[in-house]
XYZ file of C-alpha atoms in Angstrom:
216
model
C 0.000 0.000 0.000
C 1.300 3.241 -0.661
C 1.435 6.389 1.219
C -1.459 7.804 -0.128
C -3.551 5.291 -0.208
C -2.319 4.430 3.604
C -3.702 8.233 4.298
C -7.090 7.276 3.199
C -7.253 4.266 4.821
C -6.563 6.068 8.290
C -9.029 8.711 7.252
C -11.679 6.275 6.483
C -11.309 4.143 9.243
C -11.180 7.236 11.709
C -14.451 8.624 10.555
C -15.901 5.463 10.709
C -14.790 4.605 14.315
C -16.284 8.033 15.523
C -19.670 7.544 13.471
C -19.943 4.406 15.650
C -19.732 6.828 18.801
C -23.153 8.715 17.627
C -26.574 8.784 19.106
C -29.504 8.904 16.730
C -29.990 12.423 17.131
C -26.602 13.019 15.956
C -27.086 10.898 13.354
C -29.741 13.314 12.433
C -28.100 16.462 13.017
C -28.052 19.048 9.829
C -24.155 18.647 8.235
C -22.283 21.740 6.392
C -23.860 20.393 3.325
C -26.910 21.999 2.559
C -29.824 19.991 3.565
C -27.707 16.510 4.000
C -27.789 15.855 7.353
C -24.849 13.526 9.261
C -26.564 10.281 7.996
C -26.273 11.818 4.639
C -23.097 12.811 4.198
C -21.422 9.397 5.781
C -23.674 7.112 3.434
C -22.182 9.550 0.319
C -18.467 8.616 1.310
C -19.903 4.905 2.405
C -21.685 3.906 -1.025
C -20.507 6.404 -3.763
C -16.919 4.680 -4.116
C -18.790 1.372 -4.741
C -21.803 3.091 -6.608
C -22.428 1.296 -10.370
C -21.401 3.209 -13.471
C -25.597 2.813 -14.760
C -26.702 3.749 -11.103
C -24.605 7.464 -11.545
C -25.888 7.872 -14.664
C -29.201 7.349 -14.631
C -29.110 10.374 -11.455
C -27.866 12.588 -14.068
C -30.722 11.840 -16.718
C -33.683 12.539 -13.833
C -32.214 15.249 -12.630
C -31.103 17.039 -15.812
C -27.088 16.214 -15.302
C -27.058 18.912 -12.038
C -24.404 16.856 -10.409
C -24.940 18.299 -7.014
C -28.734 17.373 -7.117
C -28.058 13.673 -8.463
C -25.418 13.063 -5.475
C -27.619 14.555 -3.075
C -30.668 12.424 -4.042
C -28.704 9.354 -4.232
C -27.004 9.848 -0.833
C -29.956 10.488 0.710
C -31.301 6.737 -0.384
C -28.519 5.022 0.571
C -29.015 6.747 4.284
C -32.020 4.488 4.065
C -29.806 1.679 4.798
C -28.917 2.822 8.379
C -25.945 3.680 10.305
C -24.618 -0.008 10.584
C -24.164 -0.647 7.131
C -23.201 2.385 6.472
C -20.317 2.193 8.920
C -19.870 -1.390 7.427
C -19.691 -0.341 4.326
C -16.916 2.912 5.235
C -14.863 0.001 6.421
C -14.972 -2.275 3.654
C -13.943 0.761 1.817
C -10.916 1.176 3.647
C -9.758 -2.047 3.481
C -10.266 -2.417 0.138
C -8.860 0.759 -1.238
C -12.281 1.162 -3.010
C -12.835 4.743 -4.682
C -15.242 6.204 -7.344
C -14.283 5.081 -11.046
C -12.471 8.105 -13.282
C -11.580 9.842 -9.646
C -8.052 10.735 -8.307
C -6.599 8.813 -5.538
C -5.939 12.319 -4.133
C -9.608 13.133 -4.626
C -10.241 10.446 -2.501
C -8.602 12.201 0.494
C -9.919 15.021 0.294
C -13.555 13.610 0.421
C -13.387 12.122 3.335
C -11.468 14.473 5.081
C -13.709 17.762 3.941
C -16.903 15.706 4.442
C -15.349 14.584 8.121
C -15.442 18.323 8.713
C -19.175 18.252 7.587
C -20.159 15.791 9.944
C -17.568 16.754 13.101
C -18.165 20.680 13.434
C -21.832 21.314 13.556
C -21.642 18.084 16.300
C -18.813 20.043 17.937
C -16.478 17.347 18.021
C -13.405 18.578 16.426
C -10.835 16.510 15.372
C -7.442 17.275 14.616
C -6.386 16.837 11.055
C -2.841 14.836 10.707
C 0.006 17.129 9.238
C 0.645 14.314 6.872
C -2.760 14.757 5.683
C -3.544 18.628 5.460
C -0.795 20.064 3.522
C -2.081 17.678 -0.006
C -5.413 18.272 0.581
C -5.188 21.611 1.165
C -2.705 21.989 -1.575
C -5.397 19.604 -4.072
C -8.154 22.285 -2.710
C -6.690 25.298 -3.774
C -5.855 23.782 -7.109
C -8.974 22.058 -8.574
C -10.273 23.204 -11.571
C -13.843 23.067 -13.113
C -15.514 20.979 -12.930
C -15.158 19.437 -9.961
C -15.368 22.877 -8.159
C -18.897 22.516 -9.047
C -19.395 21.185 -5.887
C -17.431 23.804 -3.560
C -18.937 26.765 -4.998
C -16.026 27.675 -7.277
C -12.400 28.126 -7.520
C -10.405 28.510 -4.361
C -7.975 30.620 -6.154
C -10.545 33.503 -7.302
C -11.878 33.061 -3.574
C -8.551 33.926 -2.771
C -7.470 36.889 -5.061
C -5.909 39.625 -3.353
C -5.666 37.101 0.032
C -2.879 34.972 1.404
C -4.675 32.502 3.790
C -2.569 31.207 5.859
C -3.400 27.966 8.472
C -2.247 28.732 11.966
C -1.324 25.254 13.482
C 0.306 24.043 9.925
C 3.013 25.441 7.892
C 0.736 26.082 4.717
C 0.043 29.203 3.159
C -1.352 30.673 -0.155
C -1.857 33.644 -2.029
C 0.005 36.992 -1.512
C -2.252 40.557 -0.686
C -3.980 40.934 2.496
C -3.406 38.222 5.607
C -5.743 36.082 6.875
C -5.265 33.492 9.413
C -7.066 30.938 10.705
C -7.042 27.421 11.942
C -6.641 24.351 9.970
C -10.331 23.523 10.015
C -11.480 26.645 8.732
C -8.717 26.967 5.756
C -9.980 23.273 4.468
C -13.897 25.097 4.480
C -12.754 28.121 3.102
C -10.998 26.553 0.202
C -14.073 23.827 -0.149
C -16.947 26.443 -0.068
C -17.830 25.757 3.540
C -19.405 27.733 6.296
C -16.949 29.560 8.667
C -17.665 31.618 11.677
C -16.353 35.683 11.425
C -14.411 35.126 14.278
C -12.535 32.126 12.680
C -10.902 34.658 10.202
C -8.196 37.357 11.675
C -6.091 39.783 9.899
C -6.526 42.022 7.340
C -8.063 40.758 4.559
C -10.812 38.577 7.027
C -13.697 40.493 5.844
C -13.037 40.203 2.334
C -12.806 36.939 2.760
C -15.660 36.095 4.903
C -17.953 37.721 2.209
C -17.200 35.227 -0.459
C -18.470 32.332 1.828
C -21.778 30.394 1.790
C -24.397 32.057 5.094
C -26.969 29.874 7.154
């Protein structure tokens, strides 16, 4: 196994020992993803890796090929299933180095790590993301081009322009005009089109920032 693929493994199999730690009303809890809730966004990283090419594709024909729509629908079926499988199913995953066809083993990463932050923050059970692990997906992040920033809300890098960001408890920065800081967690939402609290931001160019970012 290689070092990447060792990364997702740990990723996967962390998420999926905390999901076991849940009550059913966290299970329920609203996520950062608009209108997924926790069950929602664990049974997207559980059964989308191991989703069938026809299955994808007929999503995109009902829903008029609005990727965002078709992923959300389908994720929200496969919550059907319940927690156990879904956890079952995260850790068949992650012994199997399963991940979506025509994806990047980076992409991978940064899946599970952005839609750990989904689940963990609105819980308010932070987690700590390994150094190892936040300097490539930050760096993938800040780098993806359309279309997969369909699903962030657009290009890091025009989020950015005029900004450095810079991740307090990491050595990472990007961009060069006006400083903002801020911790780990918030520079992986900020770059993925995630909610993040005013006072998260400090420095200069914070209120520039925070006005590019998704409300509510």
């Amino acid at each position: 196994m290689g070092e990447l693929a060792e990364l997702i493994r740990s990723e996967r199999m962390a998420l999926a020992d905390f999901l076991e730690t849940l009550t059913p009303g966290e299970w329920a809890t609203p996520s950062l993803c608009s209108e997924w809730r926790v069950q929602d966004v664990a049974s997207h990283l559980a059964f989308a890796p191991v989703q069938p090419g026809r299955e994808m594709l007929a999503g995109l024909l009902r829903y008029g090929f609005r990727v965002d729509k078709a992923s959300a629908e389908l994720s929200k079926k496969w919550a059907e299933r319940g927690p156990v499988e879904i956890v079952r199913q995260l850790r068949a995953n992650a012994a199997a180095g399963t991940k979506p066809a025509i994806v990047p083993e980076i992409a991978t990463l940064v899946d599970t790590v952005i839609h750990t932050l989904d689940i963990r923050v609105p819980l308010g059970k932070p987690r700590t993301v390994p150094a190892e692990v936040f300097g490539p997906v930050a760096d993938f992040s800040v780098t993806t081009k359309w279309p997969m920033t369909i699903s962030v809300g657009g290009s890091a890098r025009k989020r950015l322009r005029g900004l450095e960001l810079v991740a307090e408890d990491y050595d990472w920065s990007y961009g060069e005009g006006a400083r903002v800081s801020a911790s780990g967690s918030a520079v992986l939402r900020v770059l993925n089109g995630r909610r993040v609290g005013r006072g998260e931001l400090t420095g200069p160019g914070a209120d520039q920032l925070y006005a590019t970012l998704p409300k509510g």
